[in-house]
Each structure stands twice: as structure tokens, then as C-alpha cells.
């Protein structure tokens, strides 16, 4: 709770409209992001037929859920990066701890690892530089690793669900950072 409260306090600049660094200004509405993703011609400068980045669809859907606001979608990704990365790392490290030792790793060790991982978007400079893709992928990776652990399950149905979850998370991660 303390880590989440401190991270939200530290990221208070992300409330409202966020620009700067590598972050392009968001349009007014999330439907504009979805339209940008579906259009084949974009009126940038003299015009271009280069397709829009794939993450515009993900941000557009998130912004539509948050009240048709593209700025709210960008702010939500930045504000929730540390708490969601903390939760994902906690879940993954608990499972990995049980794979190593049937009783699991000590809670303090899991908490230390999860907090250390959750601070990666902040300490790497991705948050401050406005690199939205790196921030989003750092949140997705622990959930993706946790889903991929399901491939080792002896039940066929659980392996299929792990494949679907892993595929979906990998597609979202690739939309933000294709490299």
C-alpha cells in the first residue's frame, strides 16, 4: 500500500493532459485515436500514407472505456504502471517461488522482488522521458511470464487457456513496442 501510494504521489504530473519527451500529444477524444488507426491517409504535414502505430488502437479502446478521453488513457497507463507492475511481479514471483520450493519463497523476498521490478519504469527513465511503450511493456511482461508458465500444466484445457492469454498479452506488448 505504501509503495502504491508513493508511486501515485510521485506520478502526480500524469494527472490530466500529459505531453513531453517522447510522448506525442494525445487527441481530445479516444474515438480520434481509433479513427487514426483505421484511416489510410493521415493529414500530418503534407500528408502521409504511413500506418498509425498499433498501440493507438489499444489506447483508443482504453480511452473509450474511460469516457472517450485519449488523455485519460495515456494518464491511466502512466499512473497505473507501478501498481500494476507490482501486482504482476508479485503474482509471478509467488508461482516461481512455489516451483523452486513447495512451501514457496518467503513473503519478504517476494515483496522485495516485486517492488524492485515495479520501480523499473521509473528508475529506467522511461516514465520521465515519456516512452509510453516501454512503460506499458514493463507492466505486461510479468503477466505474460505468469501466463506462459501455464504451458507446463498437465491439463490440456489449462494449456489452451495459457496459450490464449500469452498470445493476447504478447500482441498487446508488441503493439506498444514491436522491437
Tab-separated table of C-alpha atoms in Angstrom, residues 21-158:
chain	number	residue	atom	x	y	z
A	21	UNK	CA	9.730	13.823	-24.042
A	22	UNK	CA	8.985	11.017	-26.473
A	23	UNK	CA	5.249	11.316	-25.857
A	24	UNK	CA	3.192	12.855	-28.634
A	25	UNK	CA	0.211	14.978	-27.590
A	26	UNK	CA	-2.978	12.920	-27.385
A	27	UNK	CA	-6.055	14.000	-29.323
A	28	UNK	CA	-9.104	15.244	-27.452
A	29	UNK	CA	-11.204	12.101	-27.797
A	30	UNK	CA	-10.425	8.393	-27.799
A	31	UNK	CA	-12.528	7.911	-30.917
A	32	UNK	CA	-9.998	10.152	-32.696
A	33	UNK	CA	-7.316	7.584	-31.824
A	34	UNK	CA	-9.473	4.778	-33.192
A	35	UNK	CA	-10.133	6.806	-36.348
A	36	UNK	CA	-6.399	7.454	-36.695
A	37	UNK	CA	-5.798	3.713	-36.518
A	38	UNK	CA	-8.384	2.879	-39.208
A	39	UNK	CA	-7.588	5.689	-41.681
A	40	UNK	CA	-5.239	5.024	-44.569
A	41	UNK	CA	-4.242	8.705	-45.043
A	42	UNK	CA	-3.114	10.964	-42.208
A	43	UNK	CA	-3.017	14.770	-42.521
A	44	UNK	CA	0.408	15.184	-40.892
A	45	UNK	CA	2.475	17.903	-42.550
A	46	UNK	CA	1.870	17.454	-46.280
A	47	UNK	CA	0.122	14.140	-45.599
A	48	UNK	CA	1.290	10.574	-45.288
A	49	UNK	CA	0.070	7.059	-46.005
A	50	UNK	CA	2.242	5.546	-43.276
A	51	UNK	CA	0.026	3.454	-40.992
A	52	UNK	CA	-0.597	4.639	-37.451
A	53	UNK	CA	1.192	2.782	-34.652
A	54	UNK	CA	-0.642	-0.315	-33.435
A	55	UNK	CA	-0.845	0.999	-29.867
A	56	UNK	CA	-3.292	3.693	-30.960
A	57	UNK	CA	-5.999	1.016	-31.129
A	58	UNK	CA	-5.218	-0.179	-27.597
A	59	UNK	CA	-5.116	3.380	-26.231
A	60	UNK	CA	-8.282	4.253	-28.149
A	61	UNK	CA	-10.178	1.325	-26.613
A	62	UNK	CA	-8.864	2.150	-23.143
A	63	UNK	CA	-9.787	5.814	-23.585
A	64	UNK	CA	-13.243	4.862	-24.831
A	65	UNK	CA	-13.776	2.786	-21.668
A	66	UNK	CA	-12.585	5.739	-19.563
A	67	UNK	CA	-15.160	8.132	-21.009
A	68	UNK	CA	-13.959	8.820	-24.558
A	69	UNK	CA	-10.833	10.639	-23.441
A	70	UNK	CA	-7.477	9.910	-25.060
A	71	UNK	CA	-5.669	11.942	-22.407
A	72	UNK	CA	-7.251	9.789	-19.699
A	73	UNK	CA	-5.957	6.664	-21.430
A	74	UNK	CA	-2.380	7.973	-21.543
A	75	UNK	CA	-2.620	9.157	-17.936
A	76	UNK	CA	-4.028	5.790	-16.828
A	77	UNK	CA	-1.153	3.896	-18.443
A	78	UNK	CA	1.402	6.145	-16.772
A	79	UNK	CA	-0.303	6.341	-13.359
A	80	UNK	CA	-1.080	2.651	-13.078
A	81	UNK	CA	2.298	1.435	-14.350
A	82	UNK	CA	3.905	0.932	-10.946
A	83	UNK	CA	0.881	-0.577	-9.134
A	84	UNK	CA	0.098	-2.980	-11.980
A	85	UNK	CA	3.749	-3.976	-12.417
A	86	UNK	CA	3.911	-4.580	-8.656
A	87	UNK	CA	0.825	-6.803	-8.772
A	88	UNK	CA	2.055	-8.734	-11.811
A	89	UNK	CA	5.524	-9.274	-10.376
A	90	UNK	CA	4.027	-10.375	-7.042
A	91	UNK	CA	1.845	-12.990	-8.767
A	92	UNK	CA	4.656	-14.278	-10.954
A	93	UNK	CA	7.224	-14.441	-8.149
A	94	UNK	CA	4.820	-16.344	-5.896
A	95	UNK	CA	4.344	-19.003	-8.588
A	96	UNK	CA	8.057	-19.187	-9.346
A	97	UNK	CA	8.777	-19.475	-5.609
A	98	UNK	CA	6.463	-22.485	-5.424
A	99	UNK	CA	8.248	-24.079	-8.384
A	100	UNK	CA	11.567	-23.765	-6.567
A	101	UNK	CA	10.304	-24.794	-3.126
A	102	UNK	CA	6.901	-26.454	-2.469
A	103	UNK	CA	6.381	-24.131	0.526
A	104	UNK	CA	7.131	-21.081	-1.616
A	105	UNK	CA	9.567	-18.246	-1.197
A	106	UNK	CA	9.422	-16.075	1.926
A	107	UNK	CA	6.927	-13.229	1.614
A	108	UNK	CA	9.583	-10.596	2.288
A	109	UNK	CA	11.642	-11.915	-0.630
A	110	UNK	CA	8.648	-11.921	-2.976
A	111	UNK	CA	7.737	-8.391	-1.830
A	112	UNK	CA	11.294	-7.134	-2.320
A	113	UNK	CA	11.473	-8.620	-5.807
A	114	UNK	CA	8.054	-7.254	-6.762
A	115	UNK	CA	8.822	-3.743	-5.515
A	116	UNK	CA	12.202	-3.769	-7.251
A	117	UNK	CA	10.606	-4.789	-10.537
A	118	UNK	CA	7.723	-2.325	-10.196
A	119	UNK	CA	10.150	0.578	-9.955
A	120	UNK	CA	11.812	-0.301	-13.288
A	121	UNK	CA	9.658	2.086	-15.404
A	122	UNK	CA	10.565	4.950	-13.059
A	123	UNK	CA	14.241	4.199	-12.464
A	124	UNK	CA	14.973	3.384	-16.113
A	125	UNK	CA	13.869	6.872	-17.122
A	126	UNK	CA	11.069	5.592	-19.355
A	127	UNK	CA	8.399	7.379	-17.324
A	128	UNK	CA	10.243	10.703	-17.247
A	129	UNK	CA	11.120	10.560	-20.953
A	130	UNK	CA	7.541	9.786	-21.942
A	131	UNK	CA	8.365	6.420	-23.528
A	132	UNK	CA	4.878	5.015	-23.255
A	133	UNK	CA	5.769	1.756	-24.998
A	134	UNK	CA	8.498	0.827	-22.528
A	135	UNK	CA	6.242	1.688	-19.595
A	136	UNK	CA	3.375	-0.425	-20.955
A	137	UNK	CA	5.598	-3.410	-21.782
A	138	UNK	CA	7.212	-3.327	-18.342
A	139	UNK	CA	3.707	-3.769	-16.910
A	140	UNK	CA	2.758	-6.559	-19.328
A	141	UNK	CA	5.906	-8.720	-19.015
A	142	UNK	CA	5.190	-10.244	-15.565
A	143	UNK	CA	1.626	-11.093	-16.579
A	144	UNK	CA	2.946	-12.622	-19.811
A	145	UNK	CA	5.529	-14.689	-17.933
A	146	UNK	CA	2.871	-15.857	-15.469
A	147	UNK	CA	0.571	-16.858	-18.341
A	148	UNK	CA	3.390	-18.688	-20.129
A	149	UNK	CA	4.023	-20.811	-17.029
A	150	UNK	CA	0.663	-22.430	-17.803
A	151	UNK	CA	2.202	-24.221	-20.795
A	152	UNK	CA	3.708	-26.704	-18.341
A	153	UNK	CA	0.337	-27.674	-16.862
A	154	UNK	CA	-0.627	-31.323	-17.393
A	155	UNK	CA	-4.272	-30.470	-18.213
A	156	UNK	CA	-4.935	-29.764	-21.879
A	157	UNK	CA	-7.612	-27.120	-21.175
A	158	UNK	CA	-5.271	-25.097	-18.963
